[in-house]
mmCIF file of C-alpha atoms in Angstrom:
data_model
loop_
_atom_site.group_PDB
_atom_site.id
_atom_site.type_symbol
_atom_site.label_atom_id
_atom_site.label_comp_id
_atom_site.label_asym_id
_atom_site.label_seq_id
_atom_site.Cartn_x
_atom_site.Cartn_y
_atom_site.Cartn_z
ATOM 1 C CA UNK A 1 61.853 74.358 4.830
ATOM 2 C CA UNK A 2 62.659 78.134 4.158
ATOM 3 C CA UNK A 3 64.171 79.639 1.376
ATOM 4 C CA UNK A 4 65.519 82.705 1.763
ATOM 5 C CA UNK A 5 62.520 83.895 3.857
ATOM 6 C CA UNK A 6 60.172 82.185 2.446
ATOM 7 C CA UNK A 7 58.727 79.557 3.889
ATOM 8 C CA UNK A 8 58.364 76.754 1.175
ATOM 9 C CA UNK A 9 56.482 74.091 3.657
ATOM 10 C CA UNK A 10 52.411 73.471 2.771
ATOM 11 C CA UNK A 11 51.470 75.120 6.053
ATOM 12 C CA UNK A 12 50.240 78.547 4.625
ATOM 13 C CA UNK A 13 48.403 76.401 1.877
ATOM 14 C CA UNK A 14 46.878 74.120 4.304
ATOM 15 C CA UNK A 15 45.771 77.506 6.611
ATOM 16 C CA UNK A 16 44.235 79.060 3.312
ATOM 17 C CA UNK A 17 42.346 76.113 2.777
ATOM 18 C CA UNK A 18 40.982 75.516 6.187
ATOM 19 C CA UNK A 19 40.453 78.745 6.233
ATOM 20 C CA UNK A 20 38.411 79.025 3.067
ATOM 21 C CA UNK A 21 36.728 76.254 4.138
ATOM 22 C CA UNK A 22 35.795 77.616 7.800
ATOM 23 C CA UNK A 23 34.300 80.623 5.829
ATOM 24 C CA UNK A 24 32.567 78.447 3.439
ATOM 25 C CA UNK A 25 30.687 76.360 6.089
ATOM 26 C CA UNK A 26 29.516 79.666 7.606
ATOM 27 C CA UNK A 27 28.531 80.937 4.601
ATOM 28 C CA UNK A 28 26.572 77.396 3.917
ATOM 29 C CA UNK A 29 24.889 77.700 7.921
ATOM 30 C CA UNK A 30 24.201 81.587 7.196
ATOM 31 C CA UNK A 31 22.614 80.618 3.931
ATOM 32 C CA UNK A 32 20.689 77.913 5.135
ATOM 33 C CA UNK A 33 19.316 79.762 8.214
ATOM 34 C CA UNK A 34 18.379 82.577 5.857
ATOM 35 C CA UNK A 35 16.193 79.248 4.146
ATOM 36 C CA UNK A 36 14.657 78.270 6.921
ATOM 37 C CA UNK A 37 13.744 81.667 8.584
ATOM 38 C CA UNK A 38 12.511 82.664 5.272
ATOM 39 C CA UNK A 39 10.142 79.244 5.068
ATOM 40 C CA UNK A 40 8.722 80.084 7.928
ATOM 41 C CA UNK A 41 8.226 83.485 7.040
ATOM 42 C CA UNK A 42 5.896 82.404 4.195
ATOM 43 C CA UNK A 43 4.141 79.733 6.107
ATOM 44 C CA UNK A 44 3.478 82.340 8.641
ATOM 45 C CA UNK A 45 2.261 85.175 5.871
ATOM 46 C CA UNK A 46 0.037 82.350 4.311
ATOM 47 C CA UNK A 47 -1.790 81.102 7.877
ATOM 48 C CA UNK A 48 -1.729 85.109 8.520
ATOM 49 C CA UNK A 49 -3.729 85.496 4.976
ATOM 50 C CA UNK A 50 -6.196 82.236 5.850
ATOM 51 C CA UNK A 51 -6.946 83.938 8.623
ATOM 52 C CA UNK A 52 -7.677 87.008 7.108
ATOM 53 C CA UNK A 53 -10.007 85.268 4.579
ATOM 54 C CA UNK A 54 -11.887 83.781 7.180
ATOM 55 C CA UNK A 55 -12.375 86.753 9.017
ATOM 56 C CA UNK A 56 -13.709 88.531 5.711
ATOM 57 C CA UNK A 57 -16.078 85.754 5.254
ATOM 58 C CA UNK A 58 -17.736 86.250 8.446
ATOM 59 C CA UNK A 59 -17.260 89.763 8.130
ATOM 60 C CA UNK A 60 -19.285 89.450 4.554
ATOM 61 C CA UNK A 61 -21.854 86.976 6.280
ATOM 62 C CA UNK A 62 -22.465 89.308 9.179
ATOM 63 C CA UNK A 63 -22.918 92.188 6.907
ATOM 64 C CA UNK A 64 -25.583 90.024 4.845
ATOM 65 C CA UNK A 65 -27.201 88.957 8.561
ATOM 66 C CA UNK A 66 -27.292 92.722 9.931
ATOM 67 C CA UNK A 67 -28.863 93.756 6.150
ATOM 68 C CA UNK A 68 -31.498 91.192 7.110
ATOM 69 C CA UNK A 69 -32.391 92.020 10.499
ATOM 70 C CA UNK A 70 -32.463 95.560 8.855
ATOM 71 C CA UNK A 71 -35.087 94.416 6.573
ATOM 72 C CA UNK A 72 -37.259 92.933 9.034
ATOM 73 C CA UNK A 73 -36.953 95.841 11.212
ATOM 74 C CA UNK A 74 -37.928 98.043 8.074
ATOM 75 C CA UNK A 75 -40.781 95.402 7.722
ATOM 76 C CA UNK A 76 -42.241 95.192 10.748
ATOM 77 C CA UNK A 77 -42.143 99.087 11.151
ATOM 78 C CA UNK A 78 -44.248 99.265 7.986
ATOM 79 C CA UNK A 79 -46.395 96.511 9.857
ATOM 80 C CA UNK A 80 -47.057 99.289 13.218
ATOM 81 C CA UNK A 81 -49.735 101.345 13.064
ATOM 82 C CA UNK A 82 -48.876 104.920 11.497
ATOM 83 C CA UNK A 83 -49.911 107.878 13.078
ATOM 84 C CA UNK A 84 -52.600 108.033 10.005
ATOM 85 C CA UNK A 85 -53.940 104.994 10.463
ATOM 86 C CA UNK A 86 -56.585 104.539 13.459
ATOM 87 C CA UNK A 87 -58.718 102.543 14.893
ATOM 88 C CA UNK A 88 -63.028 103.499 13.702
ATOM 89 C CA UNK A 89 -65.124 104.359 15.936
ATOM 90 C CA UNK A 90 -67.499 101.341 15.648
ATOM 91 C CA UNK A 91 -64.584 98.874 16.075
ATOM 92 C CA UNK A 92 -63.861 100.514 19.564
ATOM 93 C CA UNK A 93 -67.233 100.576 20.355
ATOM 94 C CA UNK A 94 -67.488 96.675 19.575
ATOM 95 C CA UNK A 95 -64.677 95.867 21.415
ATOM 96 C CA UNK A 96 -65.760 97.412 24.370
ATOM 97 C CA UNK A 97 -69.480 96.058 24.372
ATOM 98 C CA UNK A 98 -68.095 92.855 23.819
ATOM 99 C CA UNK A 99 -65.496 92.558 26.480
ATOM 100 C CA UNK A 100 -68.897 94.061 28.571
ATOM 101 C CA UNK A 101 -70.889 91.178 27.728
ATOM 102 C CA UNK A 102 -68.306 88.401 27.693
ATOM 103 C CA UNK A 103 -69.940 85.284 28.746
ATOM 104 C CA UNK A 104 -67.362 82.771 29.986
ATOM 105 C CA UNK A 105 -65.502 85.774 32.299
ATOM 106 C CA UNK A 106 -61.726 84.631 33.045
ATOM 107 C CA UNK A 107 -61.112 82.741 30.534
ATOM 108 C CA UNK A 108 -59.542 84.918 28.204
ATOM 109 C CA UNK A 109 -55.887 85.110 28.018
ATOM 110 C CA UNK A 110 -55.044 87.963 26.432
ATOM 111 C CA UNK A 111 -57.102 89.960 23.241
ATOM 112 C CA UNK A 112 -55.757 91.727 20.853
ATOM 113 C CA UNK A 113 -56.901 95.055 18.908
ATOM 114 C CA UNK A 114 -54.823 95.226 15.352
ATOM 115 C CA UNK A 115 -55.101 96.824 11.936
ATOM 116 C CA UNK A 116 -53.224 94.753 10.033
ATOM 117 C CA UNK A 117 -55.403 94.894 6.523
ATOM 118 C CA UNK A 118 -58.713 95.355 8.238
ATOM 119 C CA UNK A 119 -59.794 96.022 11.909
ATOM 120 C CA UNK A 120 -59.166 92.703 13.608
ATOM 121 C CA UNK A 121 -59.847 91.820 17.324
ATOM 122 C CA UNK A 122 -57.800 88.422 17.986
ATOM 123 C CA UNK A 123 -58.850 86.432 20.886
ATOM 124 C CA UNK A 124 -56.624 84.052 22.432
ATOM 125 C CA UNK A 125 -57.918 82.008 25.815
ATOM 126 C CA UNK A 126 -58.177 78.916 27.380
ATOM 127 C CA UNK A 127 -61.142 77.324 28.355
ATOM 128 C CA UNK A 128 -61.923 74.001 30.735
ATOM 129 C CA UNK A 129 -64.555 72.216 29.020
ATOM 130 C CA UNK A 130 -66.334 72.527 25.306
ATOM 131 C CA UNK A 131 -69.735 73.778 26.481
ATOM 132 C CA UNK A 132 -67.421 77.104 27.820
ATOM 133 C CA UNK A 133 -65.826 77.217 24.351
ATOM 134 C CA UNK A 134 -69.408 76.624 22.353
ATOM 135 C CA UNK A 135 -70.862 79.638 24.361
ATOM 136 C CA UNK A 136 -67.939 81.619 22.966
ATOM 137 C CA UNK A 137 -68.602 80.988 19.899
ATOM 138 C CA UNK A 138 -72.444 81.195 20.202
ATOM 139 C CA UNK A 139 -71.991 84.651 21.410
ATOM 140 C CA UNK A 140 -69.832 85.759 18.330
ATOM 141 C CA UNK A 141 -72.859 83.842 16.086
ATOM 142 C CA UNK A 142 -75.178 86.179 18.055
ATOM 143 C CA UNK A 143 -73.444 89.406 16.726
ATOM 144 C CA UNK A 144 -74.056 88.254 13.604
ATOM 145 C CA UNK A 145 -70.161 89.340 12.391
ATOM 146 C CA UNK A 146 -67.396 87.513 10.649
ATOM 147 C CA UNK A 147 -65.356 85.591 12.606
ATOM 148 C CA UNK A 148 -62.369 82.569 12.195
ATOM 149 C CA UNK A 149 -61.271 79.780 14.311
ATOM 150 C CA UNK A 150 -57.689 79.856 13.324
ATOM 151 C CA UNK A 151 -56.187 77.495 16.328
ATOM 152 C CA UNK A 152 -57.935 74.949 18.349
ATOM 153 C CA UNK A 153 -56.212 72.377 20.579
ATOM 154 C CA UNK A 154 -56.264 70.177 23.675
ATOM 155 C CA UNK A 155 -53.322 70.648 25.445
ATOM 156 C CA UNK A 156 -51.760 68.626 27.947
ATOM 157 C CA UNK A 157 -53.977 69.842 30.956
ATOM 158 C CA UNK A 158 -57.223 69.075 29.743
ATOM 159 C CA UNK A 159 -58.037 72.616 28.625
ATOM 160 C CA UNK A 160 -59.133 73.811 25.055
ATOM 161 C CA UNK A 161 -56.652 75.979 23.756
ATOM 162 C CA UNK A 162 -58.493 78.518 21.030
ATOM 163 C CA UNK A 163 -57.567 81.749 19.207
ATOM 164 C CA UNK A 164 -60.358 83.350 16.945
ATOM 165 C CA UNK A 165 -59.845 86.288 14.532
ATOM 166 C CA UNK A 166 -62.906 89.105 14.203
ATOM 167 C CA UNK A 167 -62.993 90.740 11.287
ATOM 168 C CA UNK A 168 -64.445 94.129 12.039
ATOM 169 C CA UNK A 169 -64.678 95.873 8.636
ATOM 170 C CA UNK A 170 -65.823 92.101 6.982
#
């Protein structure tokens, strides 16, 4: 129905609503996708920020760990021998007239020269039966110097295990 030109039907009504409500529902979908990329946008920025923690913490526990090994390291230099610090005469003298007149030859393992507070020689050896050990330790009686047993086992193979300090300055 037209009325002089102007069309008096519900069809431009109708188009204004469907059209309102075409541009609603993308409004709504816009809006709602907005939502959801947003959400994920904060879970993303709060598993970014765990991480982040995490890695601080074992960025703060490896700092602590390094500062340690530092310490030691600071330690044990103190523990070396300075260039001040030096072996007496006497003590060089006894370590030599004793490794001359060793009695059970061989078995040694290793012996050590150290200034730790005094002169120390440590002895550290092996030997296969007690009577090689006793004459050992009846040489060190002999000298007539201070001396400790600090380790003495029987290991799996049958052989006495020993390591004996000498204190040099005593």
């Amino acid at each position: 129905m037209e009325w002089q030109g102007i069309n008096l039907s519900g069809y431009n009504q109708e188009k204004w609503a469907t059209e309102n409500i075409r541009n609603l529902v993308k409004i709504m979908v816009t809006l709602i996708v907005s939502l959801l990329i947003g959400i994920v946008i904060i879970f993303e920025q709060l598993s970014l920020h765990q991480q982040i923690d995490i890695i601080k913490d074992q960025t703060a526990q490896q700092t602590h760990h390094l500062s340690q090994i530092r310490e030691k390291i600071e330690k044990l230099k103190q523990q070396i021998i300075s260039p001040n610090q030096s072996l007496s005469q006497k003590s060089i003298h006894f370590f030599v007239d004793y490794l001359k007149n060793f009695k059970a030859k061989g078995r040694l393992e290793m012996i050590q020269l150290s200034i730790d507070h005094n002169e120390m020689v440590k002895i550290f050896g092996k030997t296969r039966t007690q009577e090689e050990f006793i004459l050992i330790e009846q040489q060190l009686k002999n000298l007539n110097i201070d001396y400790n047993i600090t380790h003495l086992h029987n290991n799996k193979e049958n052989l006495i295990e020993f390591q004996i300090h000498i204190d040099l300055k005593g």
